[in-house]
């Protein structure tokens, strides 16, 4: 299976709920039967499949000795991640190598036997943030998505309250039985056409608009035709009314803008006003909720949409794409405490951008019951197939499910779990072996996101699965992340309408502690006040990418900077685009309808606890040759049989001659490990503080 070697870090072999803080710090102390063992913070070496390989400096004090012996131990471990508490359990630990260079051969064998027996019984938990930082020292396989599209959408600039009504192409009108009305099925908004009066009707909250031309002038009405009013009542039962939003609608009626092509709306609260950003040559537009800047030197505007940068000399365009590493250097100087620091995640070369990329390597995982047979795939008629370019596969076009026909089998990715069948209509069983070919699906295919769902392992009763942020539309693109592929996918329309994933029209924004979020116009009640999912029978899910993230299209009312962003928690599934802000965990596998598929895996209860040793500094490292080094204020020291001494003359070749080049390379590696460990501690401590502080709806960077 063509897996992401660097990305496949965490396999959830068990699900645990525990208080944040289980990462006790390093080093860890364990009392073995005949010795005291001290393990320093592991140094990551590689990730292959679901195995985390690392080495760690250790000291062993035998029961009959007062002096510790220092060495290095190499381990392989499967790992379990709890993203709510941001902790990682090392499971199924195997000791693969032990080296104690200053011990006799007999003593080294004795210590090795002790460690090989004892370490697999340890309960080792570490911070997810520490492990993320450790990735920076691993030679990573590039997982950046290629062939994404970055052509700018149509960007509309308004200085008055405005509402964007997005239609997926030219309107498709469907007769509503026993009425003179037709519904516009390729939008989730309440949008009707009255064939008698030749007028369109749009409803949002308690307000209704009407126009005789979709792209003409819309006016409010309190006296719609009876048939429209009756359907509006049914619609009201589908939405979650927000009283504050209703009140705001009564006070301030937005302008209606209808778009039938990929469009983004930029609104300022009156004429544009600027504010400076310290330490930069940038001004930001302060009376908008868009990420809009003016570069003083070039006098060009820069806007960030769906993780992509565009520039123009005029707010009315034309706009052109700018690669994140081609931005003016001044963007890197935006201070972390700036109101606009959130954009640093999309500025190549910044720590925030690197962190966002690293976060993309973390999957949500689960153990699925192999006996699950809950999947039923509905087609609009007989299955219709379309060729997936540059592959030997076809995908079904007339269904909301992601179904692939390959060779003599059928595969369906449903709610981030792979199923397999001998027929397009089933019966479906949980898949244990996904063909390599599936991971070659190009971004031009509307089910591109399924290539980010994996089967890692299986037993007779359980299949271990996981999905990456790409399943939810978040992709690594070069040195940063973006939302959506940028491709336009033709929807299916027959007896039913099946929309496809979209990139534009959301005002998508990334925040390192809330992930991707939408500018829904919270001022006017948010999406539930505007969108009734399923209020007419011909609309089907799918606009928001994976089925786990469906819910229909969005509206785009934005009233300057007061609108804010519709966002969730970062420590839940940060890629869940449409979520309850008060719900802690939005992992697809933990959704109410999906829990029944999960299978609990018993945890090993006899694992030996490891205790934080506060009296020992976390300043000991092991190099790749098994030598042990210590960082002091005077530089590096190496442990030998005579104790700790300067590293300067330790790197000798077999003839005893000092190899200066090897000394420099080794010290560079040690310094990298030291800096990496310092950064991991900072990120861990910073993350704990910020997770308790985060939760607002405005843009803002990670406090450090």
XYZ file of C-alpha atoms in Angstrom:
704
model
C 0.000 0.000 0.000
C 1.339 3.394 -0.981
C 1.172 5.001 2.449
C 2.342 8.393 3.661
C 5.502 7.188 5.410
C 5.823 10.359 7.394
C 2.149 10.998 7.814
C 1.005 7.688 9.227
C 1.998 8.415 12.788
C -0.871 7.446 14.972
C -2.994 4.298 15.016
C -5.779 4.346 17.509
C -5.518 0.839 18.895
C -7.613 1.977 21.823
C -9.679 4.985 22.766
C -9.020 6.584 26.123
C -10.344 9.623 27.909
C -7.946 11.210 30.333
C -7.103 14.579 31.792
C -4.679 16.810 29.953
C -1.255 16.677 31.522
C -0.395 12.976 31.176
C 2.827 14.088 29.496
C 4.696 14.388 32.767
C 7.863 15.729 31.200
C 11.228 14.103 30.669
C 13.291 12.223 31.711
C 11.134 9.343 32.992
C 12.157 7.070 35.831
C 11.172 3.416 36.197
C 12.074 1.056 38.986
C 12.808 -2.328 37.445
C 13.302 -5.552 39.371
C 17.059 -5.156 39.755
C 17.739 -1.643 38.523
C 16.591 1.943 38.233
C 16.129 3.075 34.630
C 16.072 6.706 33.523
C 14.885 7.429 29.960
C 15.406 10.842 28.375
C 13.103 12.356 25.767
C 13.046 10.123 22.643
C 14.557 11.418 19.404
C 12.457 10.467 16.382
C 14.282 8.627 13.610
C 11.580 7.537 11.185
C 7.972 6.584 10.578
C 7.188 3.568 8.424
C 3.595 2.487 8.057
C 2.155 2.700 11.541
C 5.465 2.345 13.389
C 7.222 5.192 15.196
C 10.948 4.478 15.399
C 13.051 6.465 17.829
C 16.140 6.370 19.976
C 16.549 7.632 23.509
C 19.416 8.165 25.881
C 19.038 6.057 29.011
C 20.888 5.523 32.242
C 20.735 2.285 34.189
C 21.729 1.960 37.825
C 21.941 -1.687 38.775
C 20.860 -2.779 42.231
C 24.431 -3.708 43.187
C 25.918 -0.410 41.936
C 25.748 3.267 42.922
C 26.871 4.693 39.586
C 24.602 4.789 36.530
C 25.709 3.449 33.163
C 24.691 5.546 30.157
C 23.705 4.266 26.758
C 21.197 4.494 23.928
C 18.151 2.329 23.256
C 16.297 2.089 19.941
C 12.593 1.237 19.898
C 9.711 0.689 17.494
C 6.205 1.380 18.746
C 2.665 1.637 17.526
C 1.094 4.785 18.846
C -2.364 5.916 19.925
C -3.377 9.558 19.793
C -5.988 11.442 21.785
C -6.393 14.743 19.952
C -8.708 16.178 22.583
C -6.006 16.016 25.255
C -3.195 16.207 22.655
C -1.392 13.249 24.122
C 0.158 10.186 22.506
C 0.493 6.692 23.958
C 3.364 4.492 22.818
C 1.931 1.005 22.472
C 3.371 -2.382 21.562
C 6.905 -1.161 22.220
C 9.725 -3.301 20.855
C 13.385 -2.742 21.719
C 15.325 -3.135 18.466
C 18.841 -2.216 19.564
C 20.789 -1.322 22.691
C 24.241 0.217 22.897
C 26.224 1.041 26.014
C 29.670 2.001 24.639
C 31.332 2.319 28.036
C 30.160 -0.992 29.443
C 31.914 -4.307 29.105
C 30.455 -6.709 26.584
C 29.093 -8.877 29.374
C 27.587 -5.901 31.207
C 26.063 -4.534 27.997
C 24.370 -7.873 27.316
C 22.975 -7.871 30.846
C 21.606 -4.334 30.483
C 20.217 -5.108 27.030
C 18.352 -8.120 28.376
C 16.911 -5.969 31.154
C 15.734 -3.219 28.791
C 14.361 -5.626 26.188
C 12.256 -7.249 28.889
C 11.210 -4.171 30.856
C 10.572 -1.364 28.351
C 7.719 -3.162 26.509
C 5.816 -3.190 29.817
C 6.041 0.578 30.312
C 3.136 2.978 30.058
C 4.656 5.803 28.039
C 2.643 8.910 27.224
C 4.026 12.007 25.582
C 2.724 15.307 24.280
C 1.370 15.400 20.752
C 2.946 18.850 20.414
C 6.364 17.463 21.339
C 6.002 14.751 18.732
C 4.900 17.222 16.073
C 8.033 19.257 16.601
C 10.125 16.088 16.394
C 8.924 15.686 12.819
C 11.089 18.610 11.811
C 14.222 16.526 12.307
C 12.968 13.600 10.267
C 13.759 13.375 6.569
C 10.185 13.707 5.385
C 8.602 12.302 2.271
C 6.833 15.129 0.499
C 3.082 14.660 0.709
C 2.207 17.985 -0.823
C -0.815 17.780 -3.079
C -0.013 18.487 -6.687
C -2.132 19.677 -9.564
C -4.462 21.738 -7.410
C -5.996 24.763 -9.103
C -5.356 28.284 -7.896
C -7.241 30.386 -10.427
C -8.929 33.230 -8.545
C -12.683 33.114 -8.038
C -14.773 36.110 -8.965
C -14.189 38.525 -6.069
C -17.019 40.961 -5.382
C -16.276 44.032 -3.270
C -19.089 45.822 -1.421
C -19.158 48.630 1.144
C -22.685 47.905 2.372
C -24.160 44.876 4.205
C -24.400 42.118 1.608
C -25.431 38.490 1.354
C -23.911 36.077 -1.161
C -26.331 33.473 -2.509
C -24.274 30.833 -4.294
C -25.849 28.653 -6.977
C -23.874 25.755 -8.415
C -23.970 26.858 -12.037
C -27.031 28.131 -13.851
C -30.206 27.551 -11.806
C -31.851 24.151 -12.150
C -35.602 24.439 -11.606
C -37.587 21.488 -10.312
C -41.386 21.420 -10.250
C -42.962 21.277 -6.807
C -45.939 18.954 -6.993
C -49.445 20.402 -6.812
C -48.181 23.993 -6.968
C -47.230 26.581 -9.543
C -43.794 26.802 -7.936
C -40.383 25.525 -8.899
C -37.442 25.140 -6.514
C -33.863 25.991 -7.419
C -32.321 22.651 -6.494
C -28.655 23.471 -7.040
C -28.475 25.629 -3.946
C -29.427 24.772 -0.352
C -31.077 28.148 0.193
C -34.830 28.570 0.222
C -35.036 29.825 -3.350
C -38.270 29.416 -5.341
C -39.621 30.546 -8.675
C -43.318 31.375 -9.008
C -44.391 30.539 -12.566
C -47.575 32.601 -12.214
C -46.063 35.832 -10.990
C -42.745 35.292 -12.759
C -40.841 36.135 -9.573
C -38.145 34.494 -7.450
C -38.456 34.266 -3.658
C -35.611 33.948 -1.166
C -36.039 33.381 2.561
C -33.539 34.006 5.357
C -34.726 33.839 8.955
C -37.982 35.771 9.159
C -37.224 37.928 6.110
C -38.248 37.177 2.549
C -36.936 38.811 -0.600
C -38.303 38.788 -4.127
C -36.935 39.632 -7.594
C -37.963 38.996 -11.173
C -34.324 38.377 -12.157
C -31.912 36.313 -10.066
C -29.093 38.757 -10.708
C -31.312 41.802 -10.544
C -32.449 43.926 -7.613
C -33.949 42.055 -4.654
C -36.529 43.684 -2.407
C -38.077 42.500 0.836
C -41.697 41.433 0.884
C -44.168 40.697 3.654
C -46.889 39.417 1.341
C -45.628 36.452 -0.697
C -48.061 34.198 -2.596
C -49.898 31.712 -0.397
C -48.058 28.712 -1.847
C -44.708 30.357 -1.117
C -45.772 31.174 2.440
C -46.854 27.578 3.061
C -43.527 26.196 1.864
C -41.714 28.804 3.931
C -43.462 27.455 7.009
C -42.141 23.957 6.228
C -38.691 25.453 5.770
C -38.850 27.133 9.182
C -39.200 23.707 10.756
C -35.873 22.658 9.249
C -33.745 25.518 10.542
C -32.388 26.398 13.939
C -33.621 29.903 14.608
C -31.290 32.280 16.385
C -33.247 35.073 18.075
C -30.339 37.501 18.106
C -29.813 36.888 14.406
C -33.527 37.408 13.763
C -33.411 40.697 15.622
C -30.437 41.899 13.604
C -32.202 41.029 10.364
C -35.104 43.239 11.382
C -32.750 46.137 12.015
C -30.496 45.782 9.000
C -31.474 44.185 5.700
C -28.482 43.077 3.601
C -28.135 43.472 -0.129
C -28.642 40.216 -2.040
C -25.931 39.115 -4.469
C -26.577 35.957 -6.498
C -23.605 34.138 -8.016
C -23.682 31.224 -10.461
C -19.895 30.937 -10.718
C -17.211 30.496 -8.027
C -17.397 33.759 -6.114
C -16.092 35.316 -2.916
C -17.630 38.324 -1.235
C -15.478 40.999 0.402
C -17.405 43.526 2.452
C -16.215 46.560 4.365
C -18.245 48.450 6.921
C -18.477 51.598 4.855
C -15.503 53.082 3.070
C -12.266 51.210 3.571
C -10.131 52.066 6.626
C -6.569 50.931 7.277
C -4.489 50.143 10.322
C -0.719 49.617 10.409
C 0.995 46.377 11.393
C 4.071 47.033 13.499
C 7.453 45.903 12.209
C 6.106 45.588 8.655
C 5.429 47.636 5.553
C 1.824 46.478 5.590
C -1.528 48.031 6.318
C -4.517 45.830 7.010
C -8.133 46.701 6.308
C -9.650 46.919 9.773
C -13.333 47.265 8.878
C -13.710 43.856 7.236
C -13.609 40.260 8.362
C -11.595 39.345 5.268
C -7.823 38.922 5.405
C -7.124 41.998 3.306
C -3.819 43.907 3.242
C -2.129 46.758 1.401
C 1.598 46.476 0.723
C 2.920 50.008 1.126
C 5.911 49.527 -1.172
C 4.047 48.111 -4.172
C 0.668 49.726 -3.401
C -0.959 46.385 -4.158
C -3.743 44.691 -2.246
C -3.248 41.130 -0.999
C -6.137 38.926 0.069
C -6.114 35.446 1.588
C -8.966 33.141 0.550
C -9.145 29.397 1.191
C -5.465 29.448 2.144
C -4.453 31.036 -1.184
C -3.046 34.511 -1.745
C -4.173 36.864 -4.511
C -3.056 40.372 -5.349
C -4.460 43.319 -7.282
C -3.847 47.028 -7.682
C -7.593 47.580 -7.225
C -10.235 46.094 -4.952
C -12.333 45.646 -8.071
C -9.664 43.416 -9.623
C -8.393 41.767 -11.649
C -6.774 39.482 -9.078
C -3.841 37.143 -9.688
C -2.534 34.200 -7.687
C 0.613 34.587 -5.578
C 2.502 31.555 -4.317
C 2.976 31.630 -0.566
C 6.764 31.711 -0.922
C 6.585 34.606 -3.386
C 4.866 37.048 -1.021
C 6.692 40.243 -0.067
C 9.163 39.404 2.725
C 7.425 41.861 5.016
C 4.583 39.373 5.574
C 6.968 37.180 7.583
C 7.441 40.060 10.013
C 3.819 40.172 11.168
C 4.103 39.945 14.981
C 2.583 36.874 16.672
C 0.416 39.162 18.817
C -0.925 41.120 15.843
C -4.683 41.023 15.139
C -3.656 39.554 11.778
C -1.185 36.964 13.010
C -3.555 34.206 11.921
C -2.369 34.618 8.318
C 1.152 33.542 9.285
C -0.019 29.956 8.824
C -0.286 30.787 5.115
C 3.040 32.624 4.817
C 5.779 30.264 3.661
C 8.839 30.092 5.858
C 7.107 30.982 9.108
C 6.946 28.745 12.133
C 3.152 28.899 12.002
C 3.074 27.671 8.390
C 5.395 24.815 9.247
C 3.218 23.881 12.227
C 0.117 23.853 10.023
C 1.825 21.505 7.572
C 2.947 19.226 10.393
C -0.589 19.165 11.787
C -1.716 17.817 8.423
C 0.272 14.658 9.059
C -1.939 13.652 11.989
C -4.842 11.333 11.246
C -8.056 10.748 13.097
C -8.169 7.021 13.750
C -10.465 4.305 14.974
C -10.980 0.578 15.328
C -13.940 -0.573 13.202
C -15.950 -3.716 13.779
C -15.298 -6.094 10.868
C -18.858 -7.333 11.166
C -20.266 -3.882 10.355
C -22.677 -4.230 7.435
C -24.511 -0.935 7.865
C -23.564 0.614 4.521
C -26.281 1.007 1.908
C -25.523 2.962 -1.251
C -28.400 4.723 -3.033
C -28.179 5.545 -6.745
C -30.353 7.797 -8.855
C -31.338 4.949 -11.157
C -28.838 2.341 -12.311
C -25.202 3.088 -11.378
C -23.550 5.454 -13.848
C -19.753 5.461 -14.173
C -17.129 7.957 -15.217
C -13.483 7.230 -15.962
C -10.890 8.582 -13.517
C -8.164 10.007 -15.728
C -4.727 8.380 -15.751
C -6.018 5.381 -13.800
C -7.774 2.076 -14.414
C -10.700 3.078 -12.209
C -14.197 4.499 -12.598
C -16.312 6.335 -10.043
C -20.092 6.397 -9.709
C -21.584 9.764 -10.640
C -25.241 9.326 -9.660
C -24.838 8.823 -5.934
C -23.844 10.873 -2.916
C -21.465 8.091 -1.880
C -17.873 7.734 -3.070
C -17.995 4.468 -5.023
C -15.101 3.191 -7.141
C -15.116 0.346 -9.652
C -11.706 -1.283 -9.984
C -10.958 -4.576 -11.695
C -13.626 -7.006 -10.466
C -14.507 -5.274 -7.221
C -16.267 -2.193 -5.899
C -14.973 0.055 -3.132
C -16.873 2.707 -1.210
C -15.421 5.225 1.218
C -18.210 6.136 3.618
C -17.683 8.318 6.694
C -13.915 7.706 6.468
C -14.200 3.903 6.368
C -13.492 1.745 3.325
C -16.037 -0.889 2.319
C -15.841 -3.513 -0.406
C -18.401 -5.438 -2.451
C -18.672 -7.718 -5.440
C -21.525 -5.604 -6.808
C -22.137 -1.854 -7.033
C -25.226 -2.312 -4.887
C -23.592 -4.495 -2.245
C -23.749 -6.180 0.122
C -20.879 -4.138 1.549
C -18.318 -5.358 4.077
C -15.506 -3.485 5.802
C -12.446 -3.480 3.551
C -9.120 -4.728 4.922
C -6.940 -4.101 1.858
C -7.367 -0.941 -0.213
C -5.789 -1.188 -3.699
C -2.727 0.989 -4.303
C -4.426 2.365 -7.416
C -6.905 4.321 -5.297
C -4.094 6.469 -3.936
C -3.357 7.753 -7.442
C -6.703 9.552 -7.840
C -5.949 13.059 -9.199
C -7.453 16.317 -7.864
C -9.491 16.641 -11.059
C -11.741 13.862 -9.745
C -14.549 14.952 -7.381
C -13.835 12.056 -5.000
C -10.148 12.967 -4.730
C -10.507 13.282 -0.962
C -10.928 9.520 -0.434
C -7.220 8.979 -1.081
C -6.675 10.375 2.407
C -8.482 7.474 4.088
C -6.467 4.404 5.023
C -6.656 0.891 6.351
C -3.640 0.383 8.587
C -4.072 -3.052 10.080
C -6.684 -5.641 10.934
C -7.427 -8.630 13.128
C -10.186 -11.244 12.832
C -12.560 -8.829 14.597
C -11.240 -5.295 14.028
C -10.005 -3.085 11.194
C -7.765 -0.152 12.156
C -8.541 2.851 9.969
C -7.735 6.532 9.789
C -8.237 9.666 7.754
C -6.102 12.739 7.216
C -7.203 16.375 6.895
C -7.262 15.913 3.124
C -10.471 13.923 3.529
C -12.051 17.122 4.798
C -10.540 19.276 2.064
C -7.383 20.538 3.790
C -4.321 19.934 1.644
C -0.595 20.536 1.898
C 0.359 22.630 -1.102
C 4.034 23.485 -1.259
C 5.157 24.994 2.064
C 1.654 25.789 3.351
C -1.856 24.326 3.520
C -4.895 25.285 1.469
C -8.590 24.449 1.543
C -10.215 22.740 -1.416
C -8.704 21.541 -4.675
C -9.711 24.646 -6.627
C -11.306 22.431 -9.284
C -14.906 22.812 -10.390
C -16.785 19.506 -10.402
C -19.919 19.043 -12.438
C -22.794 17.939 -10.166
C -25.199 15.132 -10.905
C -28.763 16.037 -11.691
C -31.472 13.522 -12.528
C -34.390 12.712 -10.292
C -32.068 13.883 -7.516
C -29.392 16.522 -7.324
C -25.974 15.499 -5.981
C -23.590 18.426 -5.469
C -19.806 18.088 -5.382
C -17.109 19.609 -3.157
C -16.449 23.301 -3.685
C -13.552 25.581 -2.785
C -14.999 29.055 -3.117
C -17.900 30.978 -1.651
C -17.148 30.167 1.979
C -14.791 32.926 3.062
C -12.685 30.066 4.411
C -10.139 31.078 7.015
C -7.502 29.113 8.935
C -6.607 29.661 12.556
C -3.982 27.431 14.211
C -6.196 26.760 17.218
C -9.564 26.528 15.467
C -8.566 25.124 12.110
C -10.603 25.960 9.003
C -13.709 28.029 9.630
C -16.259 29.956 7.593
C -17.392 33.551 7.679
C -21.050 32.712 8.022
C -22.232 36.115 9.137
C -22.778 35.178 12.759
C -24.245 38.632 13.215
C -27.365 37.331 11.491
C -27.761 33.974 13.120
C -25.202 31.803 11.375
C -25.905 29.059 8.827
C -28.794 27.401 10.643
C -30.872 30.518 10.201
C -30.449 30.459 6.452
C -30.063 26.919 5.253
C -32.678 24.208 5.677
C -30.960 20.964 4.761
C -33.409 18.663 3.058
C -36.413 20.999 3.038
C -37.110 19.904 -0.503
C -36.832 16.305 -1.592
C -34.489 16.703 -4.544
C -31.522 18.225 -2.750
C -28.849 15.837 -1.535
C -25.747 16.351 0.591
C -22.225 16.727 -0.637
C -21.288 20.390 -1.008
C -18.795 20.312 1.776
C -16.559 17.526 0.639
C -16.618 14.236 2.475
C -19.941 12.927 3.683
C -18.739 13.435 7.199
C -18.648 17.130 6.445
C -21.760 17.511 4.362
C -24.671 19.622 5.314
C -25.331 21.549 2.173
C -24.170 24.818 0.830
C -23.434 27.915 2.845
C -24.608 31.487 2.782
C -22.211 34.369 2.693
C -23.561 37.331 4.581
C -20.684 39.424 5.794
C -20.951 42.761 7.493
C -17.434 43.977 7.918
C -15.347 42.977 10.849
C -18.356 42.413 13.096
C -19.400 39.221 11.388
C -16.566 37.060 12.630
C -16.023 33.459 11.672
C -18.051 30.334 12.240
C -15.506 28.098 13.876
C -15.013 25.151 16.119
C -12.313 23.989 18.498
C -8.833 23.186 17.338
C -8.508 20.293 19.726
C -11.529 18.667 18.194
C -11.264 17.680 14.578
C -9.915 20.940 13.240
C -10.981 20.092 9.722
C -14.647 19.652 10.439
C -16.154 22.531 8.516
C -19.618 22.448 9.950
C -19.719 21.750 13.625
C -21.379 22.496 16.899
C -19.121 24.956 18.660
C -19.991 23.456 22.025
C -19.241 19.902 21.004
C -15.809 18.787 22.120
C -14.981 15.966 19.753
C -15.976 16.086 16.075
C -13.984 13.115 14.899
C -16.081 11.509 12.151
C -15.709 8.137 13.813
C -17.235 9.490 17.016
C -20.333 10.990 15.420
C -23.559 9.677 16.881
C -24.509 7.720 13.771
C -21.047 6.177 13.438
C -20.266 5.065 16.976
C -22.019 1.759 16.384
C -19.318 0.857 13.828
C -16.508 1.344 16.333
C -15.178 -1.562 18.323
C -13.521 -1.166 21.700
C -10.104 -2.745 21.970
C -9.190 -3.791 25.532
C -6.285 -1.829 26.959
C -3.362 -3.607 28.524
C -3.885 -3.077 32.253
C -0.564 -4.347 33.596
C 1.679 -1.733 32.010
C 4.278 -0.232 34.326
C 3.887 3.489 35.014
C 6.784 5.807 34.277
C 7.381 8.714 36.637
C 8.806 12.113 35.792
C 12.236 12.561 37.376
C 12.317 16.235 38.348
C 15.794 16.013 39.859
C 17.358 15.094 36.518
C 17.645 17.620 33.700
C 16.310 16.645 30.299
C 19.668 17.435 28.696
C 21.022 14.015 27.707
C 20.977 12.821 24.084
C 21.990 9.754 22.120
C 23.631 9.997 18.727
C 23.077 7.547 15.888
C 26.217 5.641 16.828
C 24.980 4.977 20.339
C 27.190 7.524 22.101
C 25.673 9.561 24.917
C 26.069 13.352 25.106
C 25.058 16.040 27.575
C 24.373 19.712 26.875
C 25.963 22.089 29.400
C 26.559 25.837 29.540
C 30.101 25.173 28.287
C 28.987 23.075 25.327
C 28.642 19.367 24.656
C 30.074 16.616 26.822
C 30.310 12.923 26.025
C 29.999 10.088 28.510
C 32.852 7.617 28.664
C 34.118 5.176 31.260
C 35.830 8.018 33.098
C 32.724 10.191 33.299
C 31.623 13.266 31.361
C 34.236 15.143 29.363
C 34.446 17.628 26.512
C 33.199 16.401 23.135
C 35.886 18.248 21.210
C 38.250 15.370 20.626
C 35.928 12.381 20.819
C 35.170 11.763 17.159
C 38.145 9.678 16.013
C 38.533 7.301 13.121
C 39.799 3.764 13.513
C 43.408 4.930 13.457
C 42.748 7.224 16.391
C 42.930 10.399 14.326
C 40.375 13.080 15.061
C 37.968 13.496 12.137
C 37.064 17.188 12.241
C 34.343 16.857 9.609
C 32.572 14.120 11.549
C 32.892 16.172 14.729
C 31.236 19.141 13.039
C 28.472 16.964 11.565
C 27.828 15.265 14.903
C 27.717 18.546 16.803
C 25.365 19.993 14.193
C 23.055 17.012 14.662
C 23.229 17.343 18.446
C 22.513 21.069 18.263
C 19.529 20.357 16.031
C 18.267 17.815 18.559
C 18.780 20.288 21.394
C 16.960 23.111 19.579
C 14.205 20.711 18.604
C 13.708 19.611 22.209
C 13.619 23.221 23.399
C 11.027 24.077 20.776
C 8.927 21.042 21.647
C 8.847 22.142 25.286
C 7.833 25.658 24.266
C 5.110 24.373 21.969
C 3.806 21.997 24.623
C 3.662 24.692 27.315
C 2.329 27.304 24.905
C -0.290 24.927 23.559
C -1.622 24.070 27.011
C -2.049 27.761 27.810
C -3.621 28.702 24.510
C -6.089 25.840 24.385
C -7.630 27.192 27.555
C -7.717 30.702 26.122
C -8.882 30.031 22.585
C -12.495 30.106 21.557
C -13.242 33.526 20.079
C -14.384 34.035 16.546
C -11.849 36.567 15.290
C -8.579 35.965 13.557
C -5.620 35.637 15.848
C -2.343 33.838 16.025
C -0.877 31.385 18.423
C 0.453 33.016 21.546
C 4.017 32.070 22.303
